[in-house]
């Protein structure tokens, strides 16, 4: 008898197929809700202010915020002024992940957002349309005692979008601007265990580089990556469902070929 596959199935078989599909759907929801962790994790890193004491600025040197070979640090820019350290000699260093942790390829990707803490100063306010120029370099390694390998280096410009909720007078000095987070970088695959970010804010008054951006107090990096546990559950479900779909397709095509008429376009 010519007709669609579903029309030739008995009521019992149709009920079995429908109930099986509903059970698989319910099981998938339960796995996602009860077993799998949250899809992503966001970690806030406070950059360490390192002092670049190298005389040859052409050398490639990496500044570590902690560990046996950690950099020479300062806590505030007032300390830098007291020690006569120029802004061009300050490097903001961030190690990803935190001490005692390591990254994993199960994290899939790493998205990093930049956040400035900028203080209000009467003599150094943020100008309209202010643009910050950052000299950023990224390195990686897979062992705590190996040398850092450069992964990327770039000069980037970002528009500052900040507002000040107080009156701009002497009484409001050292209050903080409210600045929007800035896109910083994205790593498409987390193939290494440790990453090191070094950020410089070069100042050049003649070329108007990083002039009129206010007094930067601190730099925060927010790292967002996919949770390894979520990736494993997701991968396991895909591994299970892909062969199941193939088996269903083979069964369906076998039923099609057993019919006395040739298959129609929609069935193909």
Coordinates of C-alpha atoms in Angstrom, one line a residue:
X1 CA 0.0 0.0 0.0
X2 CA 1.4 3.4 -1.0
X3 CA 1.7 6.0 1.6
X4 CA 4.0 7.7 4.1
X5 CA 6.1 5.7 6.5
X6 CA 4.2 7.0 9.6
X7 CA 0.9 6.0 8.0
X8 CA 2.1 2.4 7.7
X9 CA 3.2 2.1 11.3
X10 CA 1.0 0.4 13.8
X11 CA -0.4 2.3 16.7
X12 CA 1.8 0.4 19.1
X13 CA 5.0 1.1 17.2
X14 CA 4.0 4.8 16.9
X15 CA 3.4 5.1 20.6
X16 CA 6.8 3.4 21.4
X17 CA 8.6 5.8 19.1
X18 CA 6.9 8.9 20.5
X19 CA 7.5 7.8 24.2
X20 CA 11.1 7.0 23.4
X21 CA 11.7 10.5 21.9
X22 CA 10.0 12.2 24.9
X23 CA 12.2 10.2 27.3
X24 CA 15.3 11.2 25.4
X25 CA 14.3 14.8 25.5
X26 CA 13.5 14.7 29.3
X27 CA 16.8 12.9 29.9
X28 CA 18.7 15.6 28.0
X29 CA 17.0 18.4 30.0
X30 CA 17.9 16.5 33.3
X31 CA 21.5 16.1 32.3
X32 CA 21.8 19.8 31.4
X33 CA 20.0 20.9 34.6
X34 CA 21.4 18.5 37.2
X35 CA 24.8 17.3 36.0
X36 CA 26.3 20.0 33.7
X37 CA 27.8 23.1 35.5
X38 CA 27.3 26.7 34.3
X39 CA 28.4 27.3 30.7
X40 CA 31.0 29.9 31.5
X41 CA 33.1 31.4 34.3
X42 CA 34.3 35.0 34.7
X43 CA 37.4 35.7 36.8
X44 CA 38.5 39.3 37.7
X45 CA 42.3 39.9 37.7
X46 CA 43.9 43.0 39.2
X47 CA 47.0 43.9 37.2
X48 CA 50.3 44.2 39.1
X49 CA 52.3 47.4 38.5
X50 CA 55.8 46.3 37.5
X51 CA 58.8 48.6 36.9
X52 CA 60.8 48.1 33.7
X53 CA 64.5 48.7 34.7
X54 CA 66.0 47.4 31.5
X55 CA 68.2 49.9 29.7
X56 CA 67.8 48.3 26.3
X57 CA 64.1 48.8 25.5
X58 CA 64.4 46.6 22.4
X59 CA 64.9 43.5 24.5
X60 CA 61.9 41.2 24.8
X61 CA 61.4 40.9 28.6
X62 CA 58.4 39.4 30.4
X63 CA 57.2 40.7 33.7
X64 CA 55.7 38.2 36.1
X65 CA 53.5 39.5 39.0
X66 CA 54.5 36.7 41.4
X67 CA 56.8 33.7 41.7
X68 CA 60.5 33.3 42.0
X69 CA 61.3 35.6 39.1
X70 CA 58.6 38.2 39.9
X71 CA 59.1 41.8 38.8
X72 CA 60.0 44.9 40.9
X73 CA 56.6 46.2 42.0
X74 CA 55.0 49.5 43.1
X75 CA 51.7 49.7 44.8
X76 CA 50.6 53.2 43.7
X77 CA 51.6 55.9 41.1
X78 CA 52.4 58.2 44.0
X79 CA 55.2 55.8 44.9
X80 CA 56.3 55.9 41.3
X81 CA 56.5 59.7 41.4
X82 CA 58.4 59.6 44.6
X83 CA 60.9 57.2 43.1
X84 CA 61.1 59.2 39.8
X85 CA 59.7 56.3 37.8
X86 CA 58.3 57.5 34.5
X87 CA 54.9 56.2 33.1
X88 CA 56.7 54.6 30.1
X89 CA 58.6 52.4 32.5
X90 CA 55.5 50.9 34.2
X91 CA 54.2 47.6 33.0
X92 CA 50.8 46.1 34.1
X93 CA 51.2 42.4 34.4
X94 CA 48.5 39.8 34.7
X95 CA 49.0 36.0 34.9
X96 CA 46.1 33.8 33.7
X97 CA 45.0 31.8 35.6
X98 CA 45.6 32.7 39.3
X99 CA 48.5 31.2 41.3
X100 CA 48.1 27.4 41.8
X101 CA 45.7 27.0 38.9
X102 CA 46.1 26.1 35.2
X103 CA 44.1 26.4 32.1
X104 CA 42.8 23.5 30.0
X105 CA 41.8 22.9 26.4
X106 CA 38.4 21.9 27.8
X107 CA 37.8 25.6 28.4
X108 CA 37.3 26.0 24.6
X109 CA 37.9 29.8 24.4
X110 CA 39.1 32.7 26.5
X111 CA 37.5 36.2 26.2
X112 CA 39.2 39.0 28.1
X113 CA 37.6 42.4 28.9
X114 CA 39.6 45.5 30.0
X115 CA 38.4 47.8 32.9
X116 CA 40.1 51.0 33.9
X117 CA 39.9 52.5 37.4
X118 CA 40.4 56.3 36.7
X119 CA 40.5 58.9 39.4
X120 CA 39.2 62.5 39.0
X121 CA 41.8 65.2 39.2
X122 CA 41.2 68.8 38.6
X123 CA 44.5 69.2 36.6
X124 CA 44.1 65.9 34.7
X125 CA 40.5 65.3 33.6
X126 CA 39.2 63.0 30.9
X127 CA 38.7 64.9 27.7
X128 CA 35.8 64.5 25.4
X129 CA 36.4 61.7 22.9
X130 CA 39.4 60.5 24.8
X131 CA 41.3 57.5 23.3
X132 CA 43.6 55.3 25.2
X133 CA 46.6 53.6 23.4
X134 CA 47.8 50.3 24.9
X135 CA 50.9 48.4 24.0
X136 CA 49.9 44.8 24.8
X137 CA 51.9 41.5 24.6
X138 CA 50.7 38.0 25.3
X139 CA 52.9 35.0 26.1
X140 CA 52.3 31.4 27.1
X141 CA 54.1 28.4 28.6
X142 CA 53.1 24.9 29.7
X143 CA 55.5 24.5 32.5
X144 CA 56.1 26.7 35.5
X145 CA 59.8 26.7 35.1
X146 CA 60.1 27.1 31.3
X147 CA 60.6 30.3 29.4
X148 CA 57.7 32.4 28.1
X149 CA 57.0 32.2 24.4
X150 CA 55.5 35.2 22.7
X151 CA 52.0 34.5 21.3
X152 CA 50.9 38.0 20.1
X153 CA 51.9 41.7 20.4
X154 CA 50.0 44.7 19.3
X155 CA 49.3 48.4 19.7
X156 CA 45.6 49.0 20.2
X157 CA 43.4 52.1 20.6
X158 CA 40.2 52.1 22.6
X159 CA 37.7 54.9 23.1
X160 CA 37.0 55.8 26.7
X161 CA 33.4 56.1 27.6
X162 CA 33.4 57.5 31.2
X163 CA 31.0 59.6 33.3
X164 CA 31.5 61.4 36.6
X165 CA 28.5 61.4 38.9
X166 CA 29.7 64.3 41.2
X167 CA 30.5 68.0 40.9
X168 CA 33.8 68.6 39.2
X169 CA 35.5 70.6 42.0
X170 CA 38.3 70.2 44.5
X171 CA 36.0 68.4 46.9
X172 CA 35.5 65.6 44.4
X173 CA 39.2 64.9 43.8
X174 CA 40.2 61.2 44.0
X175 CA 36.6 60.1 43.3
X176 CA 36.4 57.5 40.6
X177 CA 34.9 57.8 37.1
X178 CA 32.4 55.2 36.0
X179 CA 33.9 53.8 32.8
X180 CA 32.4 51.2 30.5
X181 CA 34.4 47.9 30.1
X182 CA 36.4 47.7 26.9
X183 CA 36.9 44.7 24.6
X184 CA 40.5 43.5 24.9
X185 CA 41.2 40.2 23.3
X186 CA 39.9 36.7 22.5
X187 CA 41.8 33.5 22.3
X188 CA 40.0 31.0 20.0
X189 CA 41.4 27.8 21.8
X190 CA 43.0 27.5 25.2
X191 CA 45.8 25.2 24.1
X192 CA 48.3 26.1 26.9
X193 CA 48.3 26.0 30.7
X194 CA 49.6 29.5 31.5
X195 CA 49.2 32.9 29.9
X196 CA 51.0 36.2 30.7
X197 CA 49.6 39.6 29.7
X198 CA 51.9 42.6 29.8
X199 CA 50.3 46.0 29.2
X200 CA 52.0 49.4 28.8
X201 CA 50.4 52.8 28.5
X202 CA 53.0 54.7 26.5
X203 CA 52.9 58.5 27.0
X204 CA 54.0 60.9 24.3
X205 CA 53.0 64.5 24.8
X206 CA 54.2 65.7 21.3
X207 CA 52.1 63.1 19.5
X208 CA 49.2 63.4 22.0
X209 CA 49.4 59.7 23.0
X210 CA 47.6 58.9 26.2
X211 CA 47.0 62.6 27.0
X212 CA 43.7 63.6 28.5
X213 CA 42.7 60.2 29.7
X214 CA 42.7 61.1 33.4
X215 CA 44.7 59.5 36.2
X216 CA 44.6 55.7 35.9
X217 CA 44.8 54.1 39.3
X218 CA 44.4 50.4 38.4
X219 CA 43.7 48.0 35.5
X220 CA 41.4 45.0 35.8
X221 CA 41.1 42.2 33.3
X222 CA 38.0 40.0 33.3
X223 CA 38.7 36.6 31.8
X224 CA 35.7 34.6 30.6
X225 CA 36.0 30.9 29.5
X226 CA 33.7 28.0 29.0
X227 CA 33.7 25.6 32.0
X228 CA 35.5 22.3 31.4
X229 CA 32.7 20.3 33.0
X230 CA 30.1 21.9 30.7
X231 CA 32.3 21.1 27.7
X232 CA 32.7 17.4 28.7
X233 CA 28.9 17.0 29.2
X234 CA 28.2 18.7 25.9
X235 CA 30.8 16.6 24.1
X236 CA 29.4 13.4 25.7
X237 CA 25.8 14.2 24.6
X238 CA 26.9 14.9 21.1
X239 CA 28.9 11.7 21.0
X240 CA 25.8 9.7 22.1
X241 CA 23.3 11.5 19.9
X242 CA 25.3 11.5 16.6
X243 CA 25.3 7.7 16.2
X244 CA 21.7 7.6 17.4
X245 CA 20.6 10.0 14.6
X246 CA 22.6 7.9 12.1
X247 CA 20.8 4.7 13.2
X248 CA 17.4 6.4 12.9
X249 CA 18.3 7.6 9.4
X250 CA 19.4 4.1 8.3
X251 CA 16.2 2.6 9.7
X252 CA 14.1 5.2 8.0
X253 CA 15.8 4.8 4.6
X254 CA 15.4 1.0 4.9
X255 CA 11.7 1.4 5.4
X256 CA 11.5 3.7 2.4
X257 CA 13.3 1.2 0.2
X258 CA 10.9 -1.6 1.3
X259 CA 7.9 0.2 -0.1
X260 CA 6.5 -0.8 -3.5
X261 CA 6.6 2.7 -4.9
X262 CA 9.7 4.9 -5.4
X263 CA 10.5 7.5 -2.7
X264 CA 9.1 11.0 -3.2
X265 CA 11.2 14.1 -3.1
X266 CA 10.2 15.0 0.5
X267 CA 11.2 11.5 1.8
X268 CA 14.6 11.8 0.1

